Amino acid sequence: MLNRVLIYFNNEENVNYLLDYGKLLEEKYGVEIVGLYVKDIRKYEVAPVSLEGMMVDSSSAYLIEEWEKIESEKVLKIEEQFNSKFNKSEFKVMEGIGPDIVLDKLRGFDLLLLGKNKKIDQDLKSLLKSHLKPMILISAESKMELKNVLFANDLEMEANKSFFDFIDRFKKVENYKILSLNIDEEDEELKKYLIKTDIKYDLVKKTGNEIEEIKEEVKDQDLLIMGNIKHFFMFEKLRGKLGIKILEEIKIPIYIA
């Protein structure tokens, strides 16, 4: 089931794409959309403070004051855009450490939408290491459709979990492409399961450079399902940081359970 979706506005550049994708989910699946902006308290770390909590450096105090003014204007603009797209939805503005606030709020949601840039920043890494709910990563090049989905099946349990989680939540997806790269073994159990469903799918087996092959296969797809990549952060030297490269180089939305 898919009932509540949280949109985390972590980057001003991705606001429009996050709003459009949230609208797609609202219209197609009837979900409740809630927006979240976090005023991150880590910005205060640039200003030294006295034991009484007063800022010592007046220039630092001025810097913080100007930053807060700019941020308030930015938040107001994002909130106005959100309300124009979702006039009956809630937009939350909270203060704290971004990833910590998001993980706490996610307890009441089925799915997280957030933006990604060309390079994975530390906040996104923190969420990828710690999240317990599915997320969809949106970039500026994301497609605003959800009909054709590519599943990168590496036969690992993390990928299998993501796939089953996705098909349970997104029952209106029309076609799946299941891609196996550089794997000789057949996923017989998955094939047995799919035969019992109404899911339309194509099985594709390829060999070659994993990143380049996935980039080629996603060209006609609306979304990529990949496994939870927590273990990639633990063993980054293995497999050439493949999970991180996929996140950075694939332009369509990426679903991670």
PDB file of C-alpha atoms in Angstrom, residues 2-255:
ATOM      1  CA  LEU A   2       1.023   3.584  -0.605  1.00  0.00           C
ATOM      2  CA  ASN A   3      -0.761   6.114   1.604  1.00  0.00           C
ATOM      3  CA  ARG A   4       1.580   8.910   2.694  1.00  0.00           C
ATOM      4  CA  VAL A   5       4.593  10.379   0.892  1.00  0.00           C
ATOM      5  CA  LEU A   6       7.102  12.798   2.428  1.00  0.00           C
ATOM      6  CA  ILE A   7       8.913  15.229   0.115  1.00  0.00           C
ATOM      7  CA  TYR A   8      12.171  16.488   1.610  1.00  0.00           C
ATOM      8  CA  PHE A   9      13.275  19.745   0.022  1.00  0.00           C
ATOM      9  CA  ASN A  10      16.997  19.371   0.555  1.00  0.00           C
ATOM     10  CA  ASN A  11      18.085  21.359  -2.484  1.00  0.00           C
ATOM     11  CA  GLU A  12      16.530  24.443  -4.039  1.00  0.00           C
ATOM     12  CA  GLU A  13      17.526  23.309  -7.527  1.00  0.00           C
ATOM     13  CA  ASN A  14      15.256  20.250  -7.386  1.00  0.00           C
ATOM     14  CA  VAL A  15      12.076  21.866  -6.032  1.00  0.00           C
ATOM     15  CA  ASN A  16      10.133  21.851  -9.302  1.00  0.00           C
ATOM     16  CA  TYR A  17      11.038  18.246 -10.113  1.00  0.00           C
ATOM     17  CA  LEU A  18      10.091  17.044  -6.646  1.00  0.00           C
ATOM     18  CA  LEU A  19       6.764  18.874  -6.849  1.00  0.00           C
ATOM     19  CA  ASP A  20       5.990  17.418 -10.274  1.00  0.00           C
ATOM     20  CA  TYR A  21       6.831  13.876  -9.163  1.00  0.00           C
ATOM     21  CA  GLY A  22       4.800  14.268  -6.008  1.00  0.00           C
ATOM     22  CA  LYS A  23       1.871  15.432  -8.123  1.00  0.00           C
ATOM     23  CA  LEU A  24       2.267  12.371 -10.347  1.00  0.00           C
ATOM     24  CA  LEU A  25       1.999  10.085  -7.312  1.00  0.00           C
ATOM     25  CA  GLU A  26      -0.932  12.020  -5.893  1.00  0.00           C
ATOM     26  CA  GLU A  27      -2.919  11.824  -9.122  1.00  0.00           C
ATOM     27  CA  LYS A  28      -2.027   8.226  -9.979  1.00  0.00           C
ATOM     28  CA  TYR A  29      -2.174   6.645  -6.518  1.00  0.00           C
ATOM     29  CA  GLY A  30      -4.263   9.047  -4.430  1.00  0.00           C
ATOM     30  CA  VAL A  31      -1.552   9.451  -1.799  1.00  0.00           C
ATOM     31  CA  GLU A  32      -1.289  12.175   0.819  1.00  0.00           C
ATOM     32  CA  ILE A  33       1.681  14.443   0.121  1.00  0.00           C
ATOM     33  CA  VAL A  34       3.503  16.264   2.933  1.00  0.00           C
ATOM     34  CA  GLY A  35       6.377  18.685   2.349  1.00  0.00           C
ATOM     35  CA  LEU A  36       9.342  19.116   4.694  1.00  0.00           C
ATOM     36  CA  TYR A  37      12.060  21.752   4.890  1.00  0.00           C
ATOM     37  CA  VAL A  38      14.689  21.576   7.631  1.00  0.00           C
ATOM     38  CA  LYS A  39      16.509  24.677   8.832  1.00  0.00           C
ATOM     39  CA  ASP A  40      19.756  22.943   9.605  1.00  0.00           C
ATOM     40  CA  ILE A  41      21.339  24.044  12.888  1.00  0.00           C
ATOM     41  CA  ARG A  42      24.799  23.035  11.692  1.00  0.00           C
ATOM     42  CA  LYS A  43      25.093  26.452  10.086  1.00  0.00           C
ATOM     43  CA  TYR A  44      25.657  27.881  13.568  1.00  0.00           C
ATOM     44  CA  GLU A  45      28.911  25.953  13.810  1.00  0.00           C
ATOM     45  CA  VAL A  46      30.623  28.701  11.812  1.00  0.00           C
ATOM     46  CA  ALA A  47      30.005  31.181  14.650  1.00  0.00           C
ATOM     47  CA  PRO A  48      32.058  30.850  17.867  1.00  0.00           C
ATOM     48  CA  VAL A  49      30.062  31.280  21.067  1.00  0.00           C
ATOM     49  CA  SER A  50      30.944  32.237  24.625  1.00  0.00           C
ATOM     50  CA  LEU A  51      30.122  30.175  27.680  1.00  0.00           C
ATOM     51  CA  GLU A  52      26.958  32.244  28.092  1.00  0.00           C
ATOM     52  CA  GLY A  53      25.850  31.294  24.604  1.00  0.00           C
ATOM     53  CA  MET A  54      26.491  34.748  23.130  1.00  0.00           C
ATOM     54  CA  MET A  55      28.317  34.992  19.828  1.00  0.00           C
ATOM     55  CA  VAL A  56      31.857  36.299  20.303  1.00  0.00           C
ATOM     56  CA  ASP A  57      32.576  37.469  16.783  1.00  0.00           C
ATOM     57  CA  SER A  58      30.214  40.192  15.562  1.00  0.00           C
ATOM     58  CA  SER A  59      31.056  39.395  11.941  1.00  0.00           C
ATOM     59  CA  SER A  60      29.954  35.799  12.516  1.00  0.00           C
ATOM     60  CA  ALA A  61      26.736  37.037  14.095  1.00  0.00           C
ATOM     61  CA  TYR A  62      26.102  39.204  11.049  1.00  0.00           C
ATOM     62  CA  LEU A  63      26.827  36.276   8.746  1.00  0.00           C
ATOM     63  CA  ILE A  64      24.298  34.089  10.573  1.00  0.00           C
ATOM     64  CA  GLU A  65      21.707  36.868  10.538  1.00  0.00           C
ATOM     65  CA  GLU A  66      22.070  37.331   6.788  1.00  0.00           C
ATOM     66  CA  TRP A  67      21.964  33.580   6.198  1.00  0.00           C
ATOM     67  CA  GLU A  68      18.762  33.268   8.216  1.00  0.00           C
ATOM     68  CA  LYS A  69      17.188  36.097   6.236  1.00  0.00           C
ATOM     69  CA  ILE A  70      18.076  34.465   2.907  1.00  0.00           C
ATOM     70  CA  GLU A  71      16.917  31.064   4.141  1.00  0.00           C
ATOM     71  CA  SER A  72      13.570  32.444   5.352  1.00  0.00           C
ATOM     72  CA  GLU A  73      12.955  33.942   1.920  1.00  0.00           C
ATOM     73  CA  LYS A  74      13.877  30.638   0.286  1.00  0.00           C
ATOM     74  CA  VAL A  75      11.562  28.664   2.572  1.00  0.00           C
ATOM     75  CA  LEU A  76       8.687  31.039   1.867  1.00  0.00           C
ATOM     76  CA  LYS A  77       9.203  30.629  -1.872  1.00  0.00           C
ATOM     77  CA  ILE A  78       9.293  26.817  -1.644  1.00  0.00           C
ATOM     78  CA  GLU A  79       6.199  26.785   0.565  1.00  0.00           C
ATOM     79  CA  GLU A  80       4.303  28.971  -1.911  1.00  0.00           C
ATOM     80  CA  GLN A  81       5.260  26.637  -4.766  1.00  0.00           C
ATOM     81  CA  PHE A  82       4.214  23.633  -2.691  1.00  0.00           C
ATOM     82  CA  ASN A  83       0.848  25.126  -1.758  1.00  0.00           C
ATOM     83  CA  SER A  84       0.116  26.063  -5.355  1.00  0.00           C
ATOM     84  CA  LYS A  85       0.672  22.426  -6.364  1.00  0.00           C
ATOM     85  CA  PHE A  86      -0.930  20.752  -3.311  1.00  0.00           C
ATOM     86  CA  ASN A  87      -3.490  23.163  -1.913  1.00  0.00           C
ATOM     87  CA  LYS A  88      -4.790  20.788   0.777  1.00  0.00           C
ATOM     88  CA  SER A  89      -1.460  19.346   1.886  1.00  0.00           C
ATOM     89  CA  GLU A  90       0.755  20.135   4.852  1.00  0.00           C
ATOM     90  CA  PHE A  91       4.142  21.834   4.548  1.00  0.00           C
ATOM     91  CA  LYS A  92       6.376  21.457   7.605  1.00  0.00           C
ATOM     92  CA  VAL A  93       9.303  23.726   8.481  1.00  0.00           C
ATOM     93  CA  MET A  94      11.479  22.299  11.254  1.00  0.00           C
ATOM     94  CA  GLU A  95      14.838  23.061  12.819  1.00  0.00           C
ATOM     95  CA  GLY A  96      17.534  20.516  13.555  1.00  0.00           C
ATOM     96  CA  ILE A  97      19.984  18.302  11.682  1.00  0.00           C
ATOM     97  CA  GLY A  98      18.472  17.482   8.292  1.00  0.00           C
ATOM     98  CA  PRO A  99      18.946  13.689   8.057  1.00  0.00           C
ATOM     99  CA  ASP A 100      17.965  13.176  11.709  1.00  0.00           C
ATOM    100  CA  ILE A 101      14.705  15.099  11.287  1.00  0.00           C
ATOM    101  CA  VAL A 102      13.866  13.242   8.065  1.00  0.00           C
ATOM    102  CA  LEU A 103      14.452   9.807   9.596  1.00  0.00           C
ATOM    103  CA  ASP A 104      12.276  10.702  12.569  1.00  0.00           C
ATOM    104  CA  LYS A 105       9.401  12.047  10.452  1.00  0.00           C
ATOM    105  CA  LEU A 106       9.537   9.034   8.122  1.00  0.00           C
ATOM    106  CA  ARG A 107       8.039   6.867  10.837  1.00  0.00           C
ATOM    107  CA  GLY A 108       4.621   8.089   9.677  1.00  0.00           C
ATOM    108  CA  PHE A 109       5.173   7.721   5.929  1.00  0.00           C
ATOM    109  CA  ASP A 110       5.419   4.976   3.319  1.00  0.00           C
ATOM    110  CA  LEU A 111       7.895   6.704   1.023  1.00  0.00           C
ATOM    111  CA  LEU A 112      10.458   9.511   0.870  1.00  0.00           C
ATOM    112  CA  LEU A 113      11.022  11.715  -2.179  1.00  0.00           C
ATOM    113  CA  LEU A 114      14.215  13.744  -2.284  1.00  0.00           C
ATOM    114  CA  GLY A 115      16.463  15.348  -4.844  1.00  0.00           C
ATOM    115  CA  LYS A 116      19.929  14.282  -5.895  1.00  0.00           C
ATOM    116  CA  ASN A 117      22.713  16.166  -7.619  1.00  0.00           C
ATOM    117  CA  LYS A 118      25.585  15.025  -9.785  1.00  0.00           C
ATOM    118  CA  LYS A 119      27.582  14.193  -6.663  1.00  0.00           C
ATOM    119  CA  ILE A 120      26.193  12.472  -3.593  1.00  0.00           C
ATOM    120  CA  ASP A 121      26.485  14.840  -0.614  1.00  0.00           C
ATOM    121  CA  GLN A 122      26.996  13.858   3.020  1.00  0.00           C
ATOM    122  CA  ASP A 123      23.347  14.325   3.998  1.00  0.00           C
ATOM    123  CA  LEU A 124      22.168  11.948   1.287  1.00  0.00           C
ATOM    124  CA  LYS A 125      24.858   9.461   2.295  1.00  0.00           C
ATOM    125  CA  SER A 126      23.579   9.633   5.874  1.00  0.00           C
ATOM    126  CA  LEU A 127      20.038   8.880   4.731  1.00  0.00           C
ATOM    127  CA  LEU A 128      21.186   6.028   2.505  1.00  0.00           C
ATOM    128  CA  LYS A 129      23.088   4.484   5.410  1.00  0.00           C
ATOM    129  CA  SER A 130      20.249   4.771   7.903  1.00  0.00           C
ATOM    130  CA  HIS A 131      16.855   4.845   6.180  1.00  0.00           C
ATOM    131  CA  LEU A 132      14.251   2.222   7.069  1.00  0.00           C
ATOM    132  CA  LYS A 133      11.608   3.312   4.563  1.00  0.00           C
ATOM    133  CA  PRO A 134      11.768   3.280   0.738  1.00  0.00           C
ATOM    134  CA  MET A 135      12.952   6.372  -1.099  1.00  0.00           C
ATOM    135  CA  ILE A 136      12.875   7.704  -4.647  1.00  0.00           C
ATOM    136  CA  LEU A 137      15.758   9.934  -5.703  1.00  0.00           C
ATOM    137  CA  ILE A 138      14.794  12.642  -8.194  1.00  0.00           C
ATOM    138  CA  SER A 139      17.136  14.663 -10.423  1.00  0.00           C
ATOM    139  CA  ALA A 140      16.657  17.499 -12.881  1.00  0.00           C
ATOM    140  CA  GLU A 141      16.519  15.006 -15.760  1.00  0.00           C
ATOM    141  CA  SER A 142      13.884  12.778 -14.144  1.00  0.00           C
ATOM    142  CA  LYS A 143      10.970  11.527 -16.227  1.00  0.00           C
ATOM    143  CA  MET A 144       7.514  12.434 -14.933  1.00  0.00           C
ATOM    144  CA  GLU A 145       5.916   9.101 -15.791  1.00  0.00           C
ATOM    145  CA  LEU A 146       5.658   5.716 -14.135  1.00  0.00           C
ATOM    146  CA  LYS A 147       4.816   3.055 -16.714  1.00  0.00           C
ATOM    147  CA  ASN A 148       8.078   1.338 -17.593  1.00  0.00           C
ATOM    148  CA  VAL A 149      10.430   0.252 -14.817  1.00  0.00           C
ATOM    149  CA  LEU A 150      13.893  -1.313 -14.914  1.00  0.00           C
ATOM    150  CA  PHE A 151      14.934  -3.671 -12.128  1.00  0.00           C
ATOM    151  CA  ALA A 152      18.694  -4.170 -11.786  1.00  0.00           C
ATOM    152  CA  ASN A 153      18.730  -7.728 -10.441  1.00  0.00           C
ATOM    153  CA  ASP A 154      22.092  -8.682  -8.963  1.00  0.00           C
ATOM    154  CA  LEU A 155      20.567 -11.734  -7.188  1.00  0.00           C
ATOM    155  CA  GLU A 156      21.282 -10.144  -3.810  1.00  0.00           C
ATOM    156  CA  MET A 157      18.613 -10.050  -1.117  1.00  0.00           C
ATOM    157  CA  GLU A 158      18.700  -6.234  -0.980  1.00  0.00           C
ATOM    158  CA  ALA A 159      17.695  -5.971  -4.636  1.00  0.00           C
ATOM    159  CA  ASN A 160      15.035  -8.664  -4.285  1.00  0.00           C
ATOM    160  CA  LYS A 161      13.553  -6.821  -1.301  1.00  0.00           C
ATOM    161  CA  SER A 162      13.423  -3.547  -3.259  1.00  0.00           C
ATOM    162  CA  PHE A 163      11.667  -5.219  -6.189  1.00  0.00           C
ATOM    163  CA  PHE A 164       8.994  -6.925  -4.089  1.00  0.00           C
ATOM    164  CA  ASP A 165       8.472  -3.777  -2.056  1.00  0.00           C
ATOM    165  CA  PHE A 166       7.991  -1.760  -5.239  1.00  0.00           C
ATOM    166  CA  ILE A 167       5.529  -4.099  -6.960  1.00  0.00           C
ATOM    167  CA  ASP A 168       3.464  -4.215  -3.782  1.00  0.00           C
ATOM    168  CA  ARG A 169       3.205  -0.418  -3.598  1.00  0.00           C
ATOM    169  CA  PHE A 170       3.026   0.522  -7.286  1.00  0.00           C
ATOM    170  CA  LYS A 171       0.465  -1.823  -8.767  1.00  0.00           C
ATOM    171  CA  LYS A 172      -0.324   0.382 -11.780  1.00  0.00           C
ATOM    172  CA  VAL A 173       3.094   0.028 -13.404  1.00  0.00           C
ATOM    173  CA  GLU A 174       2.543  -1.519 -16.832  1.00  0.00           C
ATOM    174  CA  ASN A 175       5.883  -3.033 -17.834  1.00  0.00           C
ATOM    175  CA  TYR A 176       9.046  -4.255 -16.150  1.00  0.00           C
ATOM    176  CA  LYS A 177      12.460  -4.928 -17.599  1.00  0.00           C
ATOM    177  CA  ILE A 178      14.525  -7.220 -15.363  1.00  0.00           C
ATOM    178  CA  LEU A 179      18.216  -6.781 -16.099  1.00  0.00           C
ATOM    179  CA  SER A 180      20.953  -9.223 -15.069  1.00  0.00           C
ATOM    180  CA  LEU A 181      24.504  -8.043 -15.700  1.00  0.00           C
ATOM    181  CA  ASN A 182      27.542 -10.310 -15.755  1.00  0.00           C
ATOM    182  CA  ILE A 183      25.595 -13.050 -13.978  1.00  0.00           C
ATOM    183  CA  ASP A 184      25.471 -16.617 -15.310  1.00  0.00           C
ATOM    184  CA  GLU A 185      22.976 -17.897 -12.762  1.00  0.00           C
ATOM    185  CA  GLU A 186      19.241 -17.666 -13.486  1.00  0.00           C
ATOM    186  CA  ASP A 187      16.870 -16.244 -10.882  1.00  0.00           C
ATOM    187  CA  GLU A 188      14.556 -19.238 -11.028  1.00  0.00           C
ATOM    188  CA  GLU A 189      12.610 -18.374  -7.893  1.00  0.00           C
ATOM    189  CA  LEU A 190      11.750 -14.900  -9.167  1.00  0.00           C
ATOM    190  CA  LYS A 191      10.605 -16.320 -12.505  1.00  0.00           C
ATOM    191  CA  LYS A 192       8.360 -18.821 -10.713  1.00  0.00           C
ATOM    192  CA  TYR A 193       6.805 -15.970  -8.754  1.00  0.00           C
ATOM    193  CA  LEU A 194       6.247 -13.731 -11.779  1.00  0.00           C
ATOM    194  CA  ILE A 195       4.477 -16.524 -13.668  1.00  0.00           C
ATOM    195  CA  LYS A 196       1.816 -16.461 -10.943  1.00  0.00           C
ATOM    196  CA  THR A 197       1.193 -12.718 -11.379  1.00  0.00           C
ATOM    197  CA  ASP A 198      -0.217 -10.444 -14.075  1.00  0.00           C
ATOM    198  CA  ILE A 199       3.050  -8.517 -14.276  1.00  0.00           C
ATOM    199  CA  LYS A 200       4.339  -7.916 -17.799  1.00  0.00           C
ATOM    200  CA  TYR A 201       8.092  -8.270 -17.912  1.00  0.00           C
ATOM    201  CA  ASP A 202      11.110  -8.864 -20.119  1.00  0.00           C
ATOM    202  CA  LEU A 203      14.197 -10.672 -18.891  1.00  0.00           C
ATOM    203  CA  VAL A 204      17.429  -9.176 -20.215  1.00  0.00           C
ATOM    204  CA  LYS A 205      20.877 -10.723 -19.703  1.00  0.00           C
ATOM    205  CA  LYS A 206      23.972  -8.747 -20.650  1.00  0.00           C
ATOM    206  CA  THR A 207      27.699  -8.662 -20.068  1.00  0.00           C
ATOM    207  CA  GLY A 208      30.032  -5.704 -20.061  1.00  0.00           C
ATOM    208  CA  ASN A 209      30.682  -2.526 -18.121  1.00  0.00           C
ATOM    209  CA  GLU A 210      27.917  -2.402 -15.530  1.00  0.00           C
ATOM    210  CA  ILE A 211      27.482   1.380 -15.432  1.00  0.00           C
ATOM    211  CA  GLU A 212      27.475   1.774 -19.214  1.00  0.00           C
ATOM    212  CA  GLU A 213      25.067  -1.115 -19.728  1.00  0.00           C
ATOM    213  CA  ILE A 214      22.631   0.245 -17.140  1.00  0.00           C
ATOM    214  CA  LYS A 215      22.830   3.732 -18.683  1.00  0.00           C
ATOM    215  CA  GLU A 216      21.920   2.197 -22.025  1.00  0.00           C
ATOM    216  CA  GLU A 217      19.037   0.130 -20.644  1.00  0.00           C
ATOM    217  CA  VAL A 218      17.399   3.020 -18.743  1.00  0.00           C
ATOM    218  CA  LYS A 219      16.996   5.181 -21.849  1.00  0.00           C
ATOM    219  CA  ASP A 220      13.424   3.971 -22.454  1.00  0.00           C
ATOM    220  CA  GLN A 221      12.566   3.484 -18.772  1.00  0.00           C
ATOM    221  CA  ASP A 222      10.804   5.741 -16.263  1.00  0.00           C
ATOM    222  CA  LEU A 223      12.424   4.469 -13.058  1.00  0.00           C
ATOM    223  CA  LEU A 224      15.235   2.202 -11.852  1.00  0.00           C
ATOM    224  CA  ILE A 225      14.831  -0.192  -8.920  1.00  0.00           C
ATOM    225  CA  MET A 226      18.062  -1.037  -7.157  1.00  0.00           C
ATOM    226  CA  GLY A 227      18.911  -2.717  -3.877  1.00  0.00           C
ATOM    227  CA  ASN A 228      19.643  -1.078  -0.566  1.00  0.00           C
ATOM    228  CA  ILE A 229      23.245   0.114  -0.820  1.00  0.00           C
ATOM    229  CA  LYS A 230      24.108   0.381   2.868  1.00  0.00           C
ATOM    230  CA  HIS A 231      26.796  -2.277   2.435  1.00  0.00           C
ATOM    231  CA  PHE A 232      28.437  -0.280  -0.369  1.00  0.00           C
ATOM    232  CA  PHE A 233      29.429   2.324   2.207  1.00  0.00           C
ATOM    233  CA  MET A 234      31.001  -0.382   4.341  1.00  0.00           C
ATOM    234  CA  PHE A 235      32.954  -1.902   1.460  1.00  0.00           C
ATOM    235  CA  GLU A 236      33.480   1.075  -0.852  1.00  0.00           C
ATOM    236  CA  LYS A 237      36.694  -0.349  -2.299  1.00  0.00           C
ATOM    237  CA  LEU A 238      34.839  -3.366  -3.628  1.00  0.00           C
ATOM    238  CA  ARG A 239      33.237  -3.286  -7.082  1.00  0.00           C
ATOM    239  CA  GLY A 240      34.518   0.217  -7.809  1.00  0.00           C
ATOM    240  CA  LYS A 241      31.897   1.943  -5.657  1.00  0.00           C
ATOM    241  CA  LEU A 242      29.288   0.669  -8.110  1.00  0.00           C
ATOM    242  CA  GLY A 243      26.263   1.628  -6.036  1.00  0.00           C
ATOM    243  CA  ILE A 244      27.421   5.230  -5.657  1.00  0.00           C
ATOM    244  CA  LYS A 245      28.283   5.493  -9.358  1.00  0.00           C
ATOM    245  CA  ILE A 246      24.784   4.369 -10.293  1.00  0.00           C
ATOM    246  CA  LEU A 247      23.249   6.994  -8.023  1.00  0.00           C
ATOM    247  CA  GLU A 248      25.405   9.725  -9.520  1.00  0.00           C
ATOM    248  CA  GLU A 249      25.258   8.815 -13.201  1.00  0.00           C
ATOM    249  CA  ILE A 250      21.727   7.486 -13.761  1.00  0.00           C
ATOM    250  CA  LYS A 251      19.353  10.356 -14.538  1.00  0.00           C
ATOM    251  CA  ILE A 252      15.944   8.718 -14.178  1.00  0.00           C
ATOM    252  CA  PRO A 253      14.311   8.355 -10.727  1.00  0.00           C
ATOM    253  CA  ILE A 254      15.897   5.646  -8.566  1.00  0.00           C
ATOM    254  CA  TYR A 255      13.893   3.566  -6.091  1.00  0.00           C
TER     255      TYR A 255
END
